[in-house]
Structure formats: structure tokens, C-alpha cells
């Protein structure tokens, strides 16, 4: 079948064709990174779900293998849904995933590698004793899925959580086992929230700069299709998790990404002593368009994730390995973009549709910032940005990048900042910095979903004067990091003219205050090497 590759990605993970969704079972084993993911082997729409499998030694270039987990028994005959890998103390990896059983119930199954000597772990064996966790009488059997990586307490007992719901309340249901085979529900859930079904929970420790350990709990909300996280204290003895008081559950919670990023999962990378986050970005075109182009869904660039030194949020940064694809380099320093609608082109890249841009913007006259309406805090960054898009004249900003811009500048995706004066003086930053991705002019094509995405960036611009931005541009992906990894926004766009070497890159300023590009480094990005290897049996 024909695959339309015009807007396929060069360095964001994609299989050669068909539908993908959640990253699953991500892990590192004997020098090899494993990425499994939800996959439809037959079409570019969701369905027939199996675990596709790819391996890499650098998280950049991939060998595509045959699906690792696919329906084989009554415990998963209607689909192999999301789950996680756990590396046992003897080094054996075990996968636990949700099977849709013969009765349509969601049950949890385990699978073990057939051959531990194969570093690619191509084949997986499911013991006959599956399922290992079935929904009890009190549990909603159609909302009981996505087991996390398990962790072992000092008492030797394994724990994991499973996403579920009871009416409108989402739960991270806790289960325990001594042998990874017999599991029993704990009396209390690890946590819950009034936010509907909790899909793809993730729970893991992070080091705090004050010496201790915090635990992060992330959940994916199927009602709104966004994720949020909290962090706080986890006590092994009582199996209780108490988020830090300043953190909100639900809509006002912190997010890994304020754009198109869902069903994410982390793993501990023992080789590089870091935690790495994978997340799925779906398409923003129509299902009919996906069928026509023959593919749907990408994985975001894997991100290193850690707790900020100030302890207020997590920080994320594309794994350093991605920089191995950087090629030809363009540098700009101290370039003024005067207020009132000026812009200039960043020339010299061969492939501005496939590039990595790092910039630092200096606000020249912060006094021009308009007051921040306190009601906007409650309304949320996205509402503010939707009302005051990239073309709205402001005091300080909007300024930033136009990426994937066409010759006549009619197609362009804006990644920008707007700065406001904060009204109150409670010791916080004097200014509110808003980061937005505005795709409203990104394409001539119709029937696209073009939401504005936005988040606040916790930078003190009175102190630093500068706002850093990194944007990874990849044909139909615009993945941006503001404030050195404080705020991330991934957006999917579908230009018709700003395609391939026709795409252009600009810096713009629609605010009143002048802005200086203190530095801008843009790199052409090479394409990831993808090799397909099919098992000969
Ligand atoms: N996708 C999987 C589910 C999960 C959802 C099915 C999240 O296991 O809850 O493909 O995107």
C-alpha cells in the first residue's frame, strides 16, 4: 500500500507505516534500549492492537523488529494493550501488559523473554497461568489497565499500580506480590482524583537537590487527553503517597507537555544514570487523511527528566544523543528585532523543515509589559494564548519563531513568548511568562485540528533578562522547550507549501518592546537510520 511520506518525520520515531500509539515496556537491557509501542499491523487507524518492537543503542537510530506481544490466548485474544517492563534483580526483564480477554475484560498478563542471550529479546513467552491480575467484583472490568513498572520495597514485596476508575473518580490501584505471579490488591489505592479514568499511570523516584527522594505520580486523562503529574512523599511501610501541598491534582496540575503528548512512560537508564521519558503524539488531521497517507502517530523525542533544583517542578531535555544528527550550523548573535511587527529570516539551513533551533531572547524594555489579569491564571495559559495569538499586538511579545513558514509567509507555525506584569507582590517573579504554539496559520489544508497550546514558564526575567527556547522541527512535528526545559509543547502541523526544502525559518516580534536575539544556533538535522529486521523462523 502507498505511504505518503511528504510530512513523515526524519528523526522522531515512526514505523514505516500504519497506526501507532502509546510507548510500552520501555527499558534498557544488556546495552540495548527497547521501545515497544501500541501498533495496528493492518491499518492507519486504531485497532488490532499488538506490541510492536524496536531496539536501539543510542535512542536515535532504530532496528524495527517483529511484534513482540500479540494475541495468543483467551487472556488477550481481543488485544494487547499498554503495560510496562520491570528488570528483576537477577537481570531478567518481565513485561506486564493489559490483555483484553475473551469476555472483553481488561486483565493483566506477564510475558518473559524466550532467550535471555538474545540482546534484542525478539521473542516473548506468556506463561499459561495468565492472567495474573483479573478485575475483582468491585472493579470496573472495562477500565482496569496499563500496569506500571513494578518496584520492590525493603520488605522484598513487589508493588505496582494499575489505572482504573469508579464513576468519575480515577484511581491508581495498588497491587502487591512476592513472586510476580500471585498479586493481591492493597486495601487502599495509591492515589485518586476526581478527573475520570486514569490511563497509563507512572510512578517513580527522583532525587531532590536537598538530598532526599521524592516520588512522581503521572496519570493520563482519557476525558481531556492530557496528562498531569504531582510529586511528594512515598512511604514504603504504609504504601502511602502524599503529594506536596503546593501541587494541584487535575486541570491545574503540572504537565510534562502542554501540547500533543499522551500515554507517556519513563524508564531508568542504568547506562547513563538518567530517567528517560517517552510520550506519544497523535495526528491532528482527520482519520480519512491518515488512511490516505497510510500512517498515523509518532513518538516524541525521548527526554531526560529530573526534579528542578528549586524543587518546584520537573525539567526535561531531549536526550543528548539526538545532537548526533546535527549537521550544518547557523549562528546569530545580538540581532535586534524591533517592536511593532518586525521579523527576519534565519538563512543558511539546507533543511529548515528538519532542524534543531536553540535561541535566547532578551527583552529590551520589560516596562512595556501589560498587566496580567489575575483571572487569566484560573482560565489557564491555553485560554489566554488562544485569545491573544501570535498576531495580537502586545506590550512585551508575542515574539519568537515562525517555523515551517512558506515563501509568502501565509503558512507558518508560531512558537512564541508573551510577558506580562504580575499585579501582586507575594514574593514570586515580577513577571508572568507565557509560552505558546499557535498553529492557526500553519496550513492551507482544511479539516485540520489546530489548537493553540500554551503553558507558563517559571523564569524570572527581571533577573535573567533572557528567555531560552529550543525547538525541534521535523516536517509535521514542532516540539519546543522553554526556559531550559521548564515548559514543553509538542504540536502537529500539516503545511502544504512549507514542505521539505521549501520550508523557511524566521524570528518575529509583534510586541511593542524591542527584543534582542542574544544568540540563535540552528542546525540542519540528519535523518535517523531505520532498519527493518524480520525474524526468520
Ligand atoms: N491506549 C491503550 C490503553 C491505554 C490507552 C490502548 C491510552 O491501554 O489506556 O491502545 O492511550
XYZ file of C-alpha atoms and ligand atoms in Angstrom:
548
model
C 0.000 0.000 0.000
C 1.111 3.513 -0.812
C 2.588 5.601 2.019
C 2.630 9.387 1.619
C 5.957 10.415 3.102
C 5.766 14.165 2.483
C 5.230 15.003 6.160
C 6.800 11.935 7.708
C 9.401 12.630 10.342
C 13.149 12.439 9.887
C 14.199 11.930 13.492
C 11.029 11.411 15.507
C 10.304 7.721 15.883
C 7.839 6.219 13.411
C 7.438 2.742 11.930
C 7.326 2.534 8.099
C 3.526 2.596 8.031
C 0.218 2.135 9.897
C -1.090 3.332 13.254
C 0.911 3.696 16.467
C 0.025 4.911 19.930
C 1.392 4.536 23.479
C 5.043 3.712 24.173
C 5.148 0.457 26.161
C 7.665 -1.548 28.171
C 10.479 0.917 27.609
C 13.729 -0.386 29.111
C 17.457 -0.904 28.801
C 18.829 -4.449 28.680
C 22.434 -5.551 28.033
C 23.455 -2.430 26.135
C 20.246 -2.118 24.132
C 17.318 0.254 24.504
C 13.921 -1.311 23.867
C 10.883 0.571 22.695
C 7.622 -1.323 22.391
C 4.526 0.527 21.295
C 0.839 0.063 20.590
C 0.504 -0.769 16.902
C -2.114 -1.756 14.362
C -0.340 -4.098 11.917
C -3.150 -3.719 9.402
C -4.124 -0.061 9.063
C -3.505 3.596 9.895
C -6.389 3.684 12.378
C -6.538 2.345 15.937
C -7.392 -1.391 16.190
C -5.955 -4.966 16.172
C -3.587 -3.782 18.862
C -0.233 -5.552 19.343
C 3.093 -4.539 20.856
C 5.423 -3.574 18.045
C 9.103 -3.637 18.967
C 12.181 -1.603 18.078
C 15.708 -1.603 19.518
C 18.491 0.934 19.537
C 21.886 1.523 21.094
C 21.510 5.316 21.100
C 17.776 6.169 21.260
C 18.184 7.802 17.819
C 18.704 5.043 15.215
C 16.449 2.000 15.329
C 16.139 -1.599 14.240
C 12.483 -2.447 13.694
C 11.670 -5.979 14.834
C 8.601 -8.168 14.542
C 5.809 -7.518 17.056
C 6.779 -8.910 20.448
C 3.396 -9.311 22.126
C 0.278 -10.194 20.164
C -2.949 -12.067 20.966
C -2.327 -15.756 21.627
C -4.760 -16.913 24.276
C -8.129 -16.327 25.925
C -6.421 -13.863 28.290
C -5.547 -11.440 25.459
C -7.438 -12.574 22.385
C -9.071 -9.169 21.867
C -5.928 -7.055 22.090
C -2.629 -6.460 23.846
C -2.902 -3.035 25.415
C -0.418 -0.922 27.298
C 1.951 -2.014 30.025
C 5.473 -1.815 31.349
C 8.698 -3.719 31.764
C 10.421 -4.435 35.056
C 14.001 -5.659 35.240
C 14.168 -8.183 38.107
C 17.170 -8.161 40.476
C 18.759 -11.098 38.602
C 18.618 -9.046 35.409
C 15.635 -10.806 33.826
C 13.144 -8.440 32.265
C 9.451 -9.165 32.664
C 6.640 -7.420 30.847
C 3.209 -6.909 32.347
C 0.525 -5.665 29.980
C -3.240 -5.422 29.739
C -4.942 -8.131 27.720
C -8.488 -7.768 26.505
C -9.799 -11.235 27.281
C -12.416 -13.400 25.588
C -15.150 -11.674 27.611
C -13.882 -8.176 26.822
C -12.485 -7.739 30.331
C -9.203 -5.958 30.971
C -6.797 -8.341 32.705
C -3.074 -8.104 33.405
C -0.708 -10.681 31.910
C 3.005 -11.325 32.188
C 5.477 -12.292 29.473
C 9.117 -13.371 29.782
C 11.918 -13.397 27.196
C 12.282 -16.713 25.411
C 16.045 -16.336 25.105
C 17.895 -14.142 27.589
C 21.021 -14.437 25.481
C 19.387 -12.539 22.623
C 20.102 -8.873 23.379
C 17.210 -7.914 21.105
C 14.794 -10.041 23.163
C 12.850 -10.774 19.994
C 10.573 -13.475 21.339
C 8.408 -13.393 24.433
C 6.675 -16.271 26.203
C 3.415 -15.925 28.085
C 3.001 -18.450 30.908
C -0.213 -20.492 30.954
C -1.051 -19.143 34.394
C -2.068 -15.791 32.858
C -3.853 -13.592 33.672
C -2.013 -12.729 36.855
C -4.397 -9.921 37.822
C -8.089 -10.041 36.927
C -10.610 -7.357 37.910
C -12.280 -8.206 41.223
C -16.028 -7.973 41.650
C -15.824 -4.348 42.774
C -13.667 -3.265 39.847
C -14.880 -1.828 36.533
C -13.621 -4.517 34.123
C -13.583 -2.164 31.136
C -11.489 0.421 32.992
C -8.666 -1.548 34.560
C -5.442 -1.269 32.640
C -1.882 -0.081 31.952
C 0.208 -1.593 34.779
C 3.317 0.387 35.752
C 6.846 -0.847 36.140
C 6.938 -2.666 39.497
C 9.126 -1.626 42.422
C 10.344 -3.703 45.314
C 10.038 -2.470 48.867
C 12.663 -3.063 51.588
C 10.374 -5.917 52.665
C 11.046 -7.680 49.356
C 7.450 -7.313 48.221
C 6.760 -6.119 44.672
C 4.294 -3.319 44.099
C 2.747 -1.795 41.008
C -0.194 0.376 40.155
C -2.950 -0.072 37.584
C -5.150 2.695 36.194
C -8.859 2.417 36.896
C -11.966 4.436 37.710
C -15.099 4.376 39.805
C -17.707 6.581 38.175
C -15.932 9.894 37.702
C -13.066 9.155 40.037
C -9.753 7.967 38.631
C -7.571 5.640 40.708
C -4.012 4.362 40.788
C -4.913 0.930 42.187
C -2.062 -0.676 44.104
C -1.215 -4.395 43.891
C 1.403 -6.458 45.722
C 3.217 -9.721 45.079
C 6.096 -11.760 46.453
C 6.761 -13.738 43.263
C 5.454 -11.565 40.390
C 2.824 -14.240 39.780
C 0.364 -14.050 42.667
C -0.857 -10.499 43.124
C -3.240 -9.099 45.717
C -4.901 -5.686 45.809
C -3.825 -3.361 48.607
C -6.609 -2.089 50.839
C -6.103 1.473 49.644
C -5.312 2.902 46.230
C -2.013 4.755 45.989
C -3.876 7.903 44.944
C -7.077 9.049 43.241
C -8.586 12.161 41.728
C -11.897 13.483 40.510
C -10.739 13.537 36.897
C -12.260 10.474 35.219
C -10.343 7.377 34.118
C -6.635 7.340 34.892
C -4.803 5.741 31.983
C -1.104 4.909 31.826
C -0.074 5.800 35.384
C 3.659 6.131 36.038
C 5.254 6.209 39.489
C 8.974 6.659 40.145
C 11.553 8.220 42.451
C 13.507 11.373 41.630
C 16.449 12.806 43.536
C 15.795 16.098 45.273
C 18.552 18.698 45.439
C 18.148 18.851 49.194
C 19.336 15.257 49.450
C 16.180 13.212 49.806
C 13.963 11.405 47.340
C 10.614 12.483 46.009
C 8.192 10.269 44.126
C 6.418 11.366 40.953
C 2.938 10.165 40.016
C 1.795 10.886 36.461
C -1.593 9.989 35.020
C -3.152 10.339 31.573
C -6.745 11.563 31.461
C -8.809 9.929 28.745
C -11.543 12.592 29.079
C -9.347 15.559 28.179
C -6.428 13.717 26.529
C -3.840 15.427 28.670
C -1.526 14.243 31.411
C -0.607 15.784 34.702
C 1.796 14.919 37.476
C 2.359 15.530 41.136
C 5.332 14.650 43.326
C 5.642 14.175 47.030
C 6.409 11.700 49.788
C 6.004 7.969 49.370
C 6.252 5.737 52.435
C 7.046 2.096 51.669
C 5.932 0.784 55.034
C 2.400 2.113 54.785
C 2.326 2.338 50.959
C 1.029 5.881 51.093
C 1.767 8.657 48.668
C 1.165 12.267 49.709
C 1.728 14.904 47.004
C 3.469 18.094 48.089
C 0.958 20.631 49.343
C 1.660 23.244 46.678
C 0.763 20.852 43.856
C -2.668 20.528 42.331
C -4.333 17.360 41.092
C -6.255 17.689 37.854
C -6.673 20.505 35.365
C -4.447 22.922 37.209
C -1.745 20.334 37.729
C 1.730 20.419 36.259
C 2.203 18.791 32.879
C 5.167 17.234 31.147
C 3.970 18.819 27.940
C 1.269 21.394 27.292
C 0.672 20.174 23.747
C 0.037 16.901 21.961
C 1.720 14.333 24.210
C -0.034 11.391 25.833
C 0.242 7.949 27.432
C 3.841 8.658 28.379
C 6.144 6.371 30.306
C 9.599 6.664 31.864
C 12.399 4.179 32.468
C 15.606 4.277 34.393
C 18.645 4.180 32.120
C 21.360 2.498 34.176
C 23.974 3.124 31.455
C 23.705 6.899 31.635
C 22.266 7.271 35.149
C 19.224 9.169 33.996
C 15.483 8.749 33.775
C 14.115 8.924 30.238
C 10.573 9.861 29.247
C 8.772 8.599 26.142
C 5.395 10.003 25.020
C 3.088 9.574 22.051
C 1.886 12.400 19.779
C -1.127 11.562 17.664
C -2.216 13.177 14.419
C -4.180 16.430 14.223
C -5.508 15.779 10.723
C -8.608 13.677 10.013
C -8.904 9.892 10.194
C -9.648 9.912 6.455
C -6.366 11.769 5.863
C -4.497 9.199 7.979
C -5.921 6.349 5.904
C -4.861 8.145 2.741
C -1.343 8.851 3.943
C -1.004 5.326 5.341
C 0.463 6.216 8.721
C -0.565 7.841 11.999
C 1.219 8.708 15.228
C 4.805 9.455 16.236
C 6.795 9.219 19.449
C 8.158 12.446 20.892
C 11.940 12.711 21.185
C 12.918 10.772 24.327
C 13.575 13.281 27.090
C 15.800 13.170 30.100
C 13.623 14.076 33.091
C 14.615 15.206 36.571
C 13.468 17.345 39.503
C 14.395 21.035 39.215
C 16.949 22.257 41.788
C 14.301 24.593 43.229
C 12.050 21.565 43.778
C 9.078 23.250 42.132
C 8.683 21.148 39.003
C 10.278 18.542 36.766
C 12.652 19.570 33.996
C 13.012 17.828 30.659
C 15.538 17.918 27.868
C 15.841 15.941 24.633
C 18.387 13.167 25.221
C 21.857 14.388 24.272
C 22.210 11.598 21.673
C 19.811 13.421 19.360
C 22.521 16.038 18.838
C 24.496 13.413 16.906
C 22.166 14.191 13.994
C 23.126 17.854 13.964
C 24.801 18.940 10.741
C 25.367 22.309 9.120
C 25.151 25.090 11.683
C 23.972 28.717 11.534
C 24.756 31.189 14.311
C 23.266 34.599 15.014
C 24.269 36.840 17.907
C 22.894 40.110 19.216
C 20.328 40.613 16.483
C 17.675 43.201 17.273
C 14.064 42.509 16.299
C 12.464 45.858 16.887
C 8.997 46.135 18.322
C 5.875 46.633 16.310
C 5.867 43.718 13.904
C 9.353 43.270 12.525
C 10.855 39.945 11.590
C 13.898 38.478 9.885
C 14.753 35.212 8.236
C 17.250 32.716 9.581
C 19.126 31.856 6.401
C 21.654 29.185 5.680
C 19.962 25.946 6.651
C 19.590 23.304 3.961
C 16.589 21.683 5.620
C 14.609 24.114 7.805
C 11.836 21.502 7.797
C 14.170 19.206 9.734
C 16.140 21.292 12.169
C 17.109 21.916 15.771
C 16.990 25.568 16.868
C 18.307 26.937 20.153
C 17.689 30.603 20.839
C 17.871 33.046 23.702
C 15.622 36.111 23.590
C 16.393 39.247 25.540
C 13.548 41.624 26.343
C 14.829 45.192 25.925
C 12.050 47.120 27.624
C 10.262 44.990 30.158
C 8.349 48.039 31.430
C 6.217 47.790 28.328
C 4.686 44.599 29.727
C 0.926 44.814 30.135
C -0.614 43.833 33.452
C -1.518 40.191 33.880
C -5.208 39.834 34.556
C -5.430 37.608 37.685
C -8.477 35.905 36.150
C -6.168 34.515 33.450
C -4.451 32.304 35.999
C -7.697 30.453 36.563
C -8.615 30.474 32.882
C -5.305 28.814 32.102
C -2.451 29.571 29.744
C -4.138 27.957 26.774
C -7.216 30.175 27.019
C -5.064 33.294 27.260
C -2.977 32.247 24.282
C -5.984 31.314 22.189
C -7.390 34.808 22.782
C -4.039 36.536 22.248
C -2.425 34.581 19.448
C 0.844 35.203 17.640
C -0.591 38.109 15.616
C -2.024 40.067 18.536
C -0.028 43.220 19.238
C 1.146 43.140 22.835
C 3.439 45.075 25.137
C 6.226 42.535 25.537
C 5.631 39.869 22.904
C 4.366 37.947 21.230
C 7.889 37.282 19.956
C 9.605 34.099 18.912
C 9.933 31.828 15.891
C 7.896 31.233 12.802
C 8.756 27.695 11.787
C 7.644 25.714 8.742
C 6.933 29.026 7.013
C 6.093 29.245 3.314
C 7.576 31.744 0.841
C 4.688 34.208 1.054
C 4.619 33.627 4.830
C 0.999 32.564 4.691
C 1.793 29.176 6.142
C 3.696 29.461 9.396
C 3.580 27.988 12.877
C 4.408 30.430 15.654
C 6.299 29.368 18.769
C 6.410 32.408 20.998
C 6.508 34.116 24.358
C 4.381 36.891 25.849
C 5.419 38.633 29.042
C 3.034 40.324 31.479
C 3.461 42.321 34.670
C 2.188 40.485 37.667
C -0.189 42.532 39.787
C 0.525 41.168 43.233
C 3.704 41.207 45.234
C 3.828 37.928 47.137
C 7.498 37.266 46.588
C 7.142 35.448 43.268
C 8.525 36.550 39.911
C 7.576 40.093 38.946
C 6.525 38.938 35.513
C 4.411 36.178 34.085
C 5.921 34.484 31.054
C 3.599 32.643 28.736
C 4.866 30.200 26.097
C 2.576 29.330 23.208
C 2.452 27.371 19.987
C -0.048 28.877 17.579
C -0.713 26.694 14.529
C -3.751 28.649 13.333
C -1.881 29.689 10.155
C 0.135 26.505 9.800
C -1.562 25.144 6.698
C -3.711 25.855 3.681
C -5.274 22.414 4.142
C -8.773 22.073 5.546
C -10.244 19.775 8.193
C -7.263 20.095 10.481
C -7.405 20.329 14.258
C -5.319 23.414 15.041
C -5.453 24.025 18.764
C -3.282 26.694 20.356
C -1.205 25.136 23.125
C 0.336 27.077 25.979
C 1.972 26.918 29.367
C 3.510 29.316 31.854
C 7.305 29.392 32.096
C 8.692 29.913 35.568
C 11.619 32.205 34.649
C 12.488 35.379 36.490
C 13.075 37.706 33.579
C 13.701 40.705 35.828
C 16.771 38.775 36.950
C 17.969 36.948 33.831
C 16.526 39.271 31.212
C 16.550 36.352 28.811
C 14.184 33.576 27.816
C 15.689 30.460 26.262
C 13.844 28.412 23.649
C 14.710 25.187 21.890
C 12.548 23.954 19.037
C 12.899 20.659 17.198
C 11.300 20.983 13.773
C 10.531 17.738 11.962
C 8.200 18.213 8.952
C 4.914 17.759 10.829
C 6.244 17.970 14.386
C 7.150 21.153 16.263
C 8.498 20.173 19.686
C 9.582 23.095 21.858
C 11.203 23.589 25.251
C 11.015 26.944 27.026
C 13.117 28.094 29.968
C 15.750 25.328 29.652
C 13.214 22.517 29.890
C 10.678 24.078 32.233
C 7.822 24.124 29.747
C 7.429 21.779 26.778
C 4.909 21.981 23.937
C 4.619 19.487 21.098
C 2.368 20.396 18.200
C 1.476 18.579 14.966
C 1.079 20.672 11.812
C 0.475 19.870 8.147
C 1.905 22.529 5.854
C 1.191 22.202 2.144
C 3.822 24.630 0.803
C 6.316 24.879 3.653
C 7.432 21.346 2.928
C 10.949 19.913 2.619
C 13.499 22.464 1.392
C 10.656 24.941 0.749
C 10.149 25.482 4.460
C 11.652 28.621 5.983
C 12.520 29.843 9.444
C 12.000 33.357 10.871
C 12.268 35.332 14.072
C 9.361 37.736 14.685
C 8.292 40.318 17.221
C 4.717 41.551 17.416
C 5.178 43.239 20.771
C 5.934 46.896 21.421
C 9.184 46.286 23.248
C 12.263 45.558 21.171
C 13.691 42.103 21.595
C 17.256 41.040 21.022
C 18.161 37.581 19.820
C 21.113 37.266 22.174
C 22.022 34.037 20.424
C 20.479 31.666 17.976
C 22.033 28.411 16.870
C 20.190 26.458 14.215
C 21.275 23.075 12.920
C 20.218 21.001 9.961
C 19.215 17.619 11.336
C 20.097 14.370 9.631
C 17.605 11.539 9.490
C 17.597 8.682 11.951
C 18.697 5.353 10.470
C 15.849 2.875 10.493
C 16.479 -0.740 9.562
C 13.825 -3.409 9.459
C 14.737 -6.904 10.548
C 12.234 -9.698 10.296
C 12.791 -12.870 12.245
C 13.417 -15.927 10.096
C 11.665 -18.867 11.690
N -4.142 3.156 24.924
C -4.132 1.738 25.192
C -4.708 1.598 26.554
C -4.433 2.920 27.182
C -4.679 3.869 26.055
C -4.896 1.020 24.126
C -4.017 5.200 26.260
O -4.098 0.518 27.261
O -5.258 3.148 28.295
O -4.285 1.165 22.868
O -3.748 5.852 25.060
